[in-house]
CSV table of C-alpha atoms in Angstrom, one decimal:
chain,number,residue,atom,x,y,z
A,40,MET,CA,-33.1,-5.4,-29.4
A,41,SER,CA,-35.0,-6.1,-26.8
A,42,SER,CA,-34.8,-4.9,-23.2
A,43,ALA,CA,-34.5,-8.8,-21.7
A,44,ALA,CA,-31.4,-8.6,-24.1
A,45,VAL,CA,-30.0,-6.0,-23.4
A,46,LEU,CA,-30.3,-6.2,-19.4
A,47,PRO,CA,-27.9,-9.2,-19.1
A,48,SER,CA,-24.9,-7.3,-20.6
A,49,LEU,CA,-25.8,-3.9,-18.6
A,50,LEU,CA,-26.2,-5.7,-15.0
A,51,GLY,CA,-24.2,-9.1,-15.4
A,52,ARG,CA,-25.4,-12.8,-14.6
A,53,SER,CA,-24.7,-12.6,-10.8
A,54,LEU,CA,-27.4,-9.4,-10.3
A,55,LEU,CA,-30.0,-11.1,-12.6
A,56,ARG,CA,-29.5,-14.7,-10.5
A,57,PRO,CA,-27.4,-14.0,-7.5
A,58,ARG,CA,-26.8,-17.5,-5.2
A,59,GLY,CA,-30.3,-19.2,-3.8
A,60,LEU,CA,-32.4,-18.2,-7.1
A,61,ARG,CA,-33.9,-20.7,-9.0
A,62,THR,CA,-32.9,-20.3,-13.1
A,63,GLY,CA,-36.4,-18.3,-14.6
A,64,GLN,CA,-36.5,-16.4,-11.1
A,65,THR,CA,-35.3,-12.6,-10.8
A,66,LEU,CA,-33.9,-10.1,-8.2
A,67,LEU,CA,-35.4,-6.9,-9.6
A,68,SER,CA,-38.7,-5.8,-10.1
A,69,ALA,CA,-40.1,-4.8,-13.1
A,70,ARG,CA,-40.3,-0.8,-12.4
A,71,SER,CA,-36.5,-1.0,-11.2
A,72,ILE,CA,-35.9,-3.4,-14.7
A,73,SER,CA,-37.9,0.0,-16.8
A,74,HIS,CA,-35.4,2.0,-15.3
A,75,LEU,CA,-32.5,0.6,-16.4
A,76,THR,CA,-33.4,-0.6,-19.5
A,77,HIS,CA,-34.9,3.2,-20.5
A,78,THR,CA,-31.4,5.0,-18.9
A,79,THR,CA,-29.3,6.3,-22.0
A,80,ALA,CA,-26.6,7.3,-19.7
A,81,PRO,CA,-24.7,7.1,-16.2
A,82,GLN,CA,-25.8,9.2,-13.1
A,83,ARG,CA,-22.6,10.2,-12.5
A,84,TYR,CA,-23.2,12.8,-10.0
A,85,THR,CA,-25.4,13.3,-7.3
A,86,ARG,CA,-28.6,15.2,-6.9
A,87,THR,CA,-26.7,18.3,-5.3
A,88,GLN,CA,-24.2,18.2,-7.7
A,89,GLN,CA,-26.7,18.1,-10.7
A,90,GLN,CA,-28.6,21.5,-9.7
A,91,HIS,CA,-25.0,22.8,-9.3
A,92,PRO,CA,-22.5,22.4,-12.0
A,93,THR,CA,-20.1,24.2,-10.3
A,94,ALA,CA,-20.2,20.9,-7.9
A,95,ALA,CA,-19.7,18.6,-10.1
A,96,SER,CA,-17.0,20.3,-12.0
A,97,ALA,CA,-14.8,20.8,-9.0
A,98,CYS,CA,-14.6,16.6,-9.5
A,99,TYR,CA,-11.7,15.2,-11.4
A,100,ALA,CA,-11.8,12.1,-10.6
A,101,PRO,CA,-11.5,9.3,-13.3
A,102,ALA,CA,-14.6,8.6,-14.7
A,103,GLN,CA,-14.2,4.5,-13.5
A,104,LEU,CA,-14.6,5.7,-9.8
A,105,LEU,CA,-17.5,7.8,-10.6
A,106,GLN,CA,-20.1,5.1,-10.1
A,107,VAL,CA,-23.4,5.4,-10.0
A,108,ARG,CA,-26.0,5.9,-6.9
A,109,HIS,CA,-28.5,3.8,-5.8
A,110,ARG,CA,-31.7,5.3,-7.0
A,111,THR,CA,-33.3,4.9,-3.7
A,112,PHE,CA,-30.5,6.6,-2.1
A,113,ARG,CA,-31.0,10.7,-1.8
A,114,LYS,CA,-28.1,12.8,0.2
A,115,ALA,CA,-29.5,15.6,2.1
A,116,ILE,CA,-28.3,19.5,1.5
A,117,SER,CA,-26.2,20.6,4.5
A,118,LYS,CA,-26.4,23.9,6.2
A,119,PRO,CA,-23.3,25.0,4.9
A,120,GLN,CA,-23.8,23.6,1.1
A,121,LYS,CA,-27.0,25.9,1.3
A,122,ARG,CA,-25.1,29.0,2.2
A,123,TYR,CA,-22.1,27.9,-0.3
A,124,PHE,CA,-25.3,27.8,-2.9
A,125,LYS,CA,-26.5,31.4,-2.0
A,126,PHE,CA,-22.5,32.9,-2.4
A,127,VAL,CA,-22.5,31.4,-5.6
A,128,GLU,CA,-25.7,32.7,-6.7
A,129,LYS,CA,-24.8,36.5,-5.7
A,130,LEU,CA,-21.4,36.2,-7.1
A,131,ARG,CA,-23.5,35.2,-10.4
A,132,ALA,CA,-25.9,37.8,-10.4
A,133,LYS,CA,-23.2,40.6,-9.6
A,134,GLY,CA,-21.6,38.9,-12.7
A,135,GLU,CA,-18.1,38.0,-11.5
A,136,GLU,CA,-16.1,34.4,-11.9
A,137,VAL,CA,-17.1,31.5,-9.6
A,138,PRO,CA,-13.8,30.0,-7.8
A,139,VAL,CA,-13.4,26.0,-8.7
A,140,VAL,CA,-12.7,24.2,-5.0
A,141,GLN,CA,-10.6,21.1,-6.3
A,142,ARG,CA,-11.2,18.4,-3.9
A,143,PRO,CA,-9.8,15.2,-4.3
A,144,VAL,CA,-13.0,13.6,-2.9
A,145,LEU,CA,-15.2,11.3,-4.6
A,146,GLU,CA,-18.2,9.5,-2.6
A,147,ASN,CA,-21.1,7.2,-3.3
A,148,LYS,CA,-23.5,4.8,-1.1
A,149,PHE,CA,-20.8,2.2,1.0
A,150,TRP,CA,-17.0,4.6,0.5
A,151,LYS,CA,-15.6,7.7,-0.4
A,152,VAL,CA,-11.7,8.2,-1.1
A,153,VAL,CA,-10.4,11.3,0.5
A,154,GLY,CA,-7.1,12.2,-0.9
A,155,ASN,CA,-5.2,8.7,-1.1
A,156,MET,CA,-7.3,6.9,1.1
A,157,LYS,CA,-10.3,5.1,0.5
A,158,ILE,CA,-12.5,4.7,4.0
A,159,TYR,CA,-16.2,2.4,3.9
A,160,LYS,CA,-19.0,3.8,5.5
A,161,ASP,CA,-20.5,2.1,7.8
A,162,VAL,CA,-23.6,0.3,6.6
A,163,ALA,CA,-22.4,-3.1,7.9
A,164,PRO,CA,-20.5,-3.3,11.2
A,165,GLY,CA,-17.6,-4.9,9.0
A,166,SER,CA,-17.0,-1.8,7.1
A,167,ARG,CA,-17.7,0.7,10.0
A,168,ASN,CA,-14.1,1.3,10.3
A,169,ARG,CA,-12.6,-0.4,7.3
A,170,ARG,CA,-10.1,1.5,4.9
A,171,HIS,CA,-7.3,1.5,3.3
A,172,PRO,CA,-5.0,3.3,0.5
A,173,THR,CA,-6.1,3.9,-3.0
A,174,ARG,CA,-5.2,1.2,-5.5
A,175,TYR,CA,-7.1,2.4,-8.9
A,176,HIS,CA,-3.0,3.3,-10.4
A,177,LEU,CA,-2.3,-0.5,-10.2
A,178,HIS,CA,-2.5,-2.9,-12.2
A,179,ARG,CA,-5.5,-5.0,-12.4
A,180,GLY,CA,-4.4,-8.0,-13.9
A,181,SER,CA,-1.8,-10.8,-12.4
A,182,CYS,CA,1.5,-10.4,-12.3
A,183,ILE,CA,4.3,-11.9,-15.0
A,184,HIS,CA,4.1,-15.9,-14.8
A,185,ARG,CA,7.4,-17.0,-15.6
A,186,LEU,CA,8.5,-14.1,-13.0
A,187,SER,CA,6.5,-15.6,-10.0
A,188,TYR,CA,5.9,-18.9,-8.4
A,189,GLY,CA,3.3,-20.6,-6.4
A,190,LYS,CA,3.6,-19.9,-2.5
A,191,ARG,CA,2.7,-23.5,-0.4
A,192,SER,CA,1.2,-23.1,2.7
A,193,THR,CA,2.9,-24.3,5.9
A,194,GLY,CA,0.2,-23.7,8.0
A,195,GLY,CA,3.1,-22.8,10.8
A,196,ARG,CA,4.6,-25.9,11.3
A,197,ASN,CA,7.4,-27.0,10.2
A,198,ASN,CA,9.4,-30.5,8.1
A,199,THR,CA,8.2,-32.4,10.9
A,200,GLY,CA,4.5,-31.4,12.0
A,201,LYS,CA,5.1,-29.1,14.4
A,202,VAL,CA,3.2,-25.5,14.8
A,203,THR,CA,6.3,-23.9,15.4
A,204,VAL,CA,4.3,-19.9,14.8
A,205,ARG,CA,1.3,-19.7,16.2
A,206,HIS,CA,-1.9,-17.9,14.4
A,207,ARG,CA,-0.9,-18.7,11.0
A,208,GLY,CA,-3.3,-20.8,8.1
A,209,GLY,CA,-5.7,-21.0,6.3
A,210,GLY,CA,-6.1,-17.7,3.8
A,211,HIS,CA,-6.2,-17.0,-0.3
A,212,LYS,CA,-3.4,-18.3,-2.2
A,213,LYS,CA,-1.1,-16.8,-3.3
A,214,ARG,CA,2.1,-16.1,-5.8
A,215,VAL,CA,5.3,-15.4,-5.2
A,216,ARG,CA,7.0,-12.1,-7.1
A,217,MET,CA,10.6,-12.6,-8.1
A,218,VAL,CA,12.1,-8.9,-7.1
A,219,ASP,CA,15.3,-7.8,-8.1
A,220,PHE,CA,17.1,-6.8,-5.1
A,221,ASN,CA,20.4,-7.1,-6.7
A,222,ARG,CA,20.0,-4.6,-9.3
A,223,PHE,CA,22.9,-5.7,-11.8
A,224,ALA,CA,21.9,-5.1,-14.7
A,225,PRO,CA,23.0,-1.8,-16.0
A,226,GLY,CA,21.5,0.5,-18.7
A,227,PRO,CA,18.3,2.3,-18.7
A,228,HIS,CA,14.9,0.4,-17.5
A,229,GLU,CA,11.5,1.4,-18.4
A,230,VAL,CA,8.9,1.4,-15.9
A,231,VAL,CA,6.0,-0.1,-17.9
A,232,ARG,CA,3.4,-0.5,-14.6
A,233,LEU,CA,2.9,-0.8,-11.1
A,234,GLU,CA,1.9,-4.0,-9.7
A,235,TYR,CA,0.3,-5.3,-6.0
A,236,ASP,CA,2.2,-7.6,-4.2
A,237,PRO,CA,0.1,-9.5,-1.1
A,238,ASN,CA,3.6,-10.6,0.4
A,239,ARG,CA,4.8,-7.5,1.2
A,240,SER,CA,3.3,-3.8,2.4
A,241,ALA,CA,5.4,-2.3,-0.3
A,242,GLU,CA,3.8,-2.0,-4.1
A,243,LEU,CA,6.1,-3.1,-7.3
A,244,ALA,CA,7.2,-1.5,-10.7
A,245,LEU,CA,7.6,-3.7,-13.4
A,246,LEU,CA,11.5,-2.4,-15.6
A,247,ARG,CA,11.5,-3.4,-19.0
A,248,ASN,CA,15.5,-3.3,-19.4
A,249,MET,CA,15.4,-1.0,-23.1
A,250,SER,CA,18.6,-2.8,-24.5
A,251,THR,CA,17.7,-6.2,-24.0
A,252,ASN,CA,14.1,-5.9,-23.7
A,253,GLU,CA,14.4,-8.2,-20.4
A,254,PHE,CA,11.2,-7.9,-17.4
A,255,SER,CA,11.8,-7.4,-14.0
A,256,TYR,CA,10.3,-6.3,-11.0
A,257,MET,CA,11.2,-3.7,-8.1
A,258,VAL,CA,10.2,-2.5,-5.4
A,259,GLN,CA,8.1,0.9,-6.0
A,260,PRO,CA,10.0,4.0,-4.6
A,261,ALA,CA,7.4,7.2,-3.9
A,262,GLY,CA,7.0,9.3,-7.0
A,263,LEU,CA,8.0,6.6,-9.8
A,264,VAL,CA,5.2,6.4,-12.5
A,265,PRO,CA,5.2,4.5,-15.4
A,266,GLY,CA,6.8,5.6,-18.2
A,267,ASP,CA,9.7,6.6,-15.8
A,268,THR,CA,13.5,5.6,-16.6
A,269,VAL,CA,15.7,4.3,-13.7
A,270,GLN,CA,19.2,2.9,-14.0
A,271,SER,CA,22.1,1.0,-11.8
A,272,TRP,CA,25.3,1.7,-11.4
A,273,ARG,CA,26.2,-1.6,-9.1
A,274,GLU,CA,29.4,-1.8,-10.5
A,275,GLY,CA,30.7,2.0,-9.9
A,276,ILE,CA,30.3,5.1,-12.2
A,277,PRO,CA,31.9,4.6,-15.2
A,278,VAL,CA,35.0,6.5,-16.5
A,279,PRO,CA,33.7,8.8,-19.0
A,280,ALA,CA,35.9,7.9,-22.4
A,281,GLU,CA,38.4,10.6,-23.6
A,282,GLY,CA,36.7,14.0,-24.8
A,283,GLU,CA,33.5,12.9,-23.2
A,284,ASP,CA,31.4,14.8,-19.9
A,285,PRO,CA,31.5,12.9,-16.8
A,286,ILE,CA,27.6,11.6,-15.9
A,287,PRO,CA,26.2,14.7,-14.1
A,288,LYS,CA,25.0,14.1,-10.3
A,289,ASN,CA,21.7,15.5,-11.1
A,290,GLN,CA,20.9,12.7,-13.3
A,291,MET,CA,22.1,9.6,-10.9
A,292,ILE,CA,20.4,10.8,-7.8
A,293,ARG,CA,17.4,10.0,-9.1
A,294,ARG,CA,14.6,8.3,-7.5
A,295,GLY,CA,15.0,4.8,-8.0
A,296,ASN,CA,18.5,4.7,-9.2
A,297,CYS,CA,20.8,1.7,-7.7
A,298,LEU,CA,24.2,2.9,-6.8
A,299,LEU,CA,26.8,2.4,-3.9
A,300,LEU,CA,27.3,4.1,-1.0
A,301,LYS,CA,30.0,5.8,-1.8
A,302,ASP,CA,28.5,7.2,-4.9
A,303,ILE,CA,26.0,8.8,-3.0
A,304,PRO,CA,25.8,12.8,-1.5
A,305,VAL,CA,26.0,12.1,1.9
A,306,GLY,CA,22.3,13.5,3.6
A,307,THR,CA,20.5,11.5,0.7
A,308,GLU,CA,16.9,9.2,1.6
A,309,ILE,CA,17.5,6.0,0.4
A,310,HIS,CA,16.1,2.4,0.7
A,311,CYS,CA,16.7,-1.2,-0.2
A,312,ILE,CA,20.2,-1.3,1.1
A,313,GLY,CA,22.3,-3.9,1.3
A,314,LEU,CA,25.1,-4.5,3.9
A,315,LYS,CA,27.4,-6.1,2.2
A,316,GLU,CA,29.5,-5.6,-1.2
A,317,GLY,CA,27.8,-7.7,-3.9
A,318,GLY,CA,25.1,-8.6,-1.8
A,319,ARG,CA,21.7,-7.8,-2.2
A,320,ALA,CA,19.2,-5.7,-0.3
A,321,GLN,CA,18.4,-6.1,3.3
A,322,ILE,CA,16.8,-3.4,4.8
A,323,CYS,CA,14.7,-0.4,4.4
A,324,ARG,CA,12.4,-2.3,1.6
A,325,SER,CA,9.0,-2.2,3.7
A,326,ALA,CA,6.1,0.6,3.0
A,327,GLY,CA,7.3,3.7,3.5
A,328,ALA,CA,10.7,3.0,4.8
A,329,SER,CA,13.6,4.6,4.3
A,330,GLY,CA,17.1,5.6,6.0
A,331,GLN,CA,19.4,8.8,5.7
A,332,LEU,CA,22.8,8.7,4.1
A,333,LEU,CA,24.9,10.6,7.6
A,334,PHE,CA,28.5,9.8,6.4
A,335,THR,CA,30.8,7.4,3.7
A,336,ALA,CA,33.9,7.7,2.3
A,337,SER,CA,35.8,6.3,-0.8
A,338,GLU,CA,37.0,2.9,1.3
A,339,GLY,CA,36.1,1.8,4.6
A,340,MET,CA,32.8,1.7,6.4
A,341,ALA,CA,29.4,4.5,5.7
A,342,GLN,CA,27.1,5.1,8.4
A,343,VAL,CA,23.0,5.2,7.4
A,344,ARG,CA,20.8,6.1,9.8
A,345,LEU,CA,17.6,4.2,10.1
A,346,SER,CA,14.2,4.8,10.1
A,347,SER,CA,13.9,3.8,14.3
A,348,LYS,CA,16.7,6.5,14.6
A,349,GLU,CA,19.6,3.7,15.2
A,350,VAL,CA,22.8,4.7,13.2
A,351,ARG,CA,24.4,1.3,11.6
A,352,LEU,CA,28.2,0.7,10.1
A,353,ILE,CA,27.6,-0.6,6.7
A,354,SER,CA,30.7,-0.8,3.7
A,355,VAL,CA,30.5,1.8,1.1
A,356,ASN,CA,30.9,-0.8,-1.5
A,357,ALA,CA,27.3,-1.7,-0.6
A,358,CYS,CA,24.0,-0.9,-2.5
A,359,ALA,CA,21.1,1.3,-2.2
A,360,THR,CA,18.2,2.8,-4.2
A,361,ILE,CA,17.6,6.7,-4.3
A,362,GLY,CA,14.1,7.5,-2.7
A,363,VAL,CA,12.0,6.7,0.0
A,364,VAL,CA,9.7,3.2,-0.7
A,365,GLY,CA,6.1,4.5,-1.6
A,366,ASN,CA,2.7,3.3,0.0
A,367,GLU,CA,3.4,5.6,2.6
A,368,ALA,CA,-0.1,5.3,4.0
A,369,HIS,CA,0.0,1.7,4.7
A,370,GLN,CA,0.4,2.7,8.2
A,371,HIS,CA,-2.8,3.7,8.3
A,372,ARG,CA,-5.2,1.4,7.1
A,373,ASN,CA,-7.2,-1.0,9.1
A,374,TRP,CA,-9.7,-4.1,7.7
A,375,GLY,CA,-12.6,-3.7,9.6
A,376,LYS,CA,-13.8,-7.5,10.3
A,377,ALA,CA,-11.9,-10.5,11.1
A,378,GLY,CA,-12.3,-11.3,8.3
A,379,ALA,CA,-10.3,-9.4,6.5
A,380,ARG,CA,-7.7,-11.4,8.6
A,381,ARG,CA,-8.3,-14.8,7.6
A,382,ARG,CA,-8.2,-14.5,4.4
A,383,LYS,CA,-4.6,-13.3,4.8
A,384,GLY,CA,-3.8,-16.2,6.4
A,385,TRP,CA,-3.8,-15.2,9.9
A,386,ARG,CA,-6.0,-17.2,12.4
A,387,PRO,CA,-7.5,-16.0,16.0
A,388,SER,CA,-5.1,-15.5,19.5
A,389,VAL,CA,-6.5,-16.2,22.3
A,390,ARG,CA,-5.0,-14.1,25.6
A,391,GLY,CA,-3.6,-16.0,28.1
A,392,ILE,CA,-5.6,-14.6,30.9
A,393,ALA,CA,-8.2,-16.8,29.3
A,394,MET,CA,-6.8,-19.8,29.4
A,395,SER,CA,-5.3,-22.1,31.7
A,396,PRO,CA,-2.4,-22.4,34.2
A,397,VAL,CA,-1.1,-25.4,32.1
A,398,ASP,CA,-1.6,-23.4,28.9
A,399,HIS,CA,0.2,-20.3,29.4
A,400,PRO,CA,1.8,-18.4,32.7
A,401,HIS,CA,-1.3,-16.2,33.0
A,402,GLY,CA,-4.2,-18.3,32.8
A,403,GLY,CA,-6.0,-19.4,35.9
A,404,GLY,CA,-7.2,-17.4,38.7
A,405,GLY,CA,-10.1,-15.7,36.8
A,406,LYS,CA,-9.1,-12.8,35.4
A,407,SER,CA,-6.0,-11.7,37.2
A,408,LYS,CA,-2.7,-12.7,35.9
A,409,GLY,CA,-1.9,-13.6,39.3
A,410,GLY,CA,0.4,-10.8,40.5
A,411,LYS,CA,3.1,-11.7,37.3
A,412,ASP,CA,4.9,-9.6,35.1
A,413,PRO,CA,3.6,-9.8,31.3
A,414,ARG,CA,5.2,-13.1,29.9
A,415,SER,CA,5.4,-15.4,27.0
A,416,PRO,CA,3.5,-18.9,26.6
A,417,TRP,CA,7.2,-19.9,27.4
A,418,GLY,CA,8.2,-17.8,30.5
A,419,TRP,CA,10.3,-15.0,28.4
A,420,LYS,CA,9.4,-11.5,30.0
A,421,THR,CA,7.8,-9.6,27.2
A,422,LYS,CA,6.3,-5.7,26.8
A,423,GLY,CA,9.3,-3.6,27.8
A,424,TRP,CA,12.2,-6.5,28.9
A,425,LYS,CA,15.0,-5.9,26.5
A,426,THR,CA,15.8,-8.6,24.6
A,427,VAL,CA,19.2,-7.0,23.4
A,428,ARG,CA,22.0,-7.2,25.9
A,429,ARG,CA,25.5,-5.9,24.3
A,430,LYS,CA,25.9,-3.9,21.5
A,431,LYS,CA,26.8,-5.0,18.2
A,432,TRP,CA,29.7,-4.0,16.9
A,433,TYR,CA,28.1,-2.0,13.4
A,434,VAL,CA,26.1,-0.2,15.8
A,435,VAL,CA,27.4,3.2,16.2
A,436,LYS,CA,23.8,4.2,18.3
A,437,THR,CA,20.6,2.3,19.7
A,438,LYS,CA,17.5,3.5,19.4
A,439,ARG,CA,17.6,3.8,23.1
A,440,GLU,CA,20.5,5.9,22.9
A,441,ALA,CA,18.5,8.1,20.1
A,442,LYS,CA,15.3,8.6,22.4
A,443,MET,CA,17.4,9.4,25.1
A,444,GLY,CA,19.5,12.3,22.7
A,445,ARG,CA,22.8,10.9,23.5
C-alpha cells in the first residue's frame, strides 16, 4: 500500500482538508508526510522519558491518554530532573535498586492530568484557566434512547413569551435522562457503566435488574464502579423465613443501596433523600452532596444534617441512598472562556451599574450606585438581606444557628 493510501487512515480527512482548503490542497508538508508514513509506532513518552526508562515506567495512565507530542515540541530538562537523574546514576553504579515514584500525572502540549483534574495550558487565552474533572471512566457513546427524551429549550420564556428567567438561551441540544429516584424495584442490580449527564453536576450509573434485565439510571455514588451490585429495600427489610439467617448489616449498608431512614444506622452518610413516605428522592442529589443521619426510630421523625449544617426533621419512612454523590471535584471546574458558557445555554449578564436608571436601581450617575444598598432589578435587597423570615417547623437548626454555634 502506498504512503498516500495509508495517510488518510492515520490522520483522518479533517486534517488533510480542513475548512477553507480546496480539493487537492493539503495542510501538511512533504517532510511531515514522510515523517508520519515512516513512523512504525507512536511516540508515547517525552524526550526525557526516552532517555531515562525509569521516568517512562513510572507513568501508569491508560494507553488512550498517552498522546503523541508535536514533533517540534521539545521540553527542556529542569534542574530538579537533572539532580534526580544523577541520583539514579549513582544508585545504578552501586548496584542498588532505583525507587519508582508513582505519580498519576500525564502531560502533553495542550493539557495535563493531575490526579482526577484535567488542567489546560495557556496555549490560547480561552484555555489559560480552563480545568475540569477527568471523564475517561465515563461511557463515550450516547445514552439509552428509551430512557431519555429531547429537552425543549424555552429561552427563559413562559407560555406567553415573556422572559421570566434572564440570561438563558441558545446552547447545545440536550436529552433529559429519566433517572429513577424512587428505586421501587427490589432485588440486585448490576452497574453496567457510568455515563455523563449534561443536565446535572453528578454522573449517572446505568443499572441492569439481574432478574428482569430491565435498565434504569441512578445518581452515581462516589466509589461505585461498573461490575458492582446495588439493591433497594423501599418496602422495608424482609423478614427471614424460619431457619434462615437475617440479612447482615454490612451487606445492607453499602454504597448505592436504597433503604428507609428507620433501617439505616445513626451516623451514616446518605444522599438522594426523600422528604415524605413513599416519595421520590428530592435533596442531596448534586455532585459531592450528602447528609448525615443524626437520629432515627421505628416511627415518627428522623433528624438529618445537611451539607449546609442545617438539621431537618424527615419521616423515618422516607427513602435514602447510602454514600456520597460522586464527581466531588466538580466544584473546582473552570470553563476558561465565555464561549463555553454559551454552549451550555447561558447568555451574558450585564451589571446593573452599567445600565440606565429606567432599567436597574443601580443605573445612571456614572460608575456609582447612587448610595443605594445592593438591589435586584426589581428593587429587592440582595447580598446579605434575609429572605427567610420565619423558622419552618421541620427545621431543627438553621444554617445561621449552626454557623454561630448555637
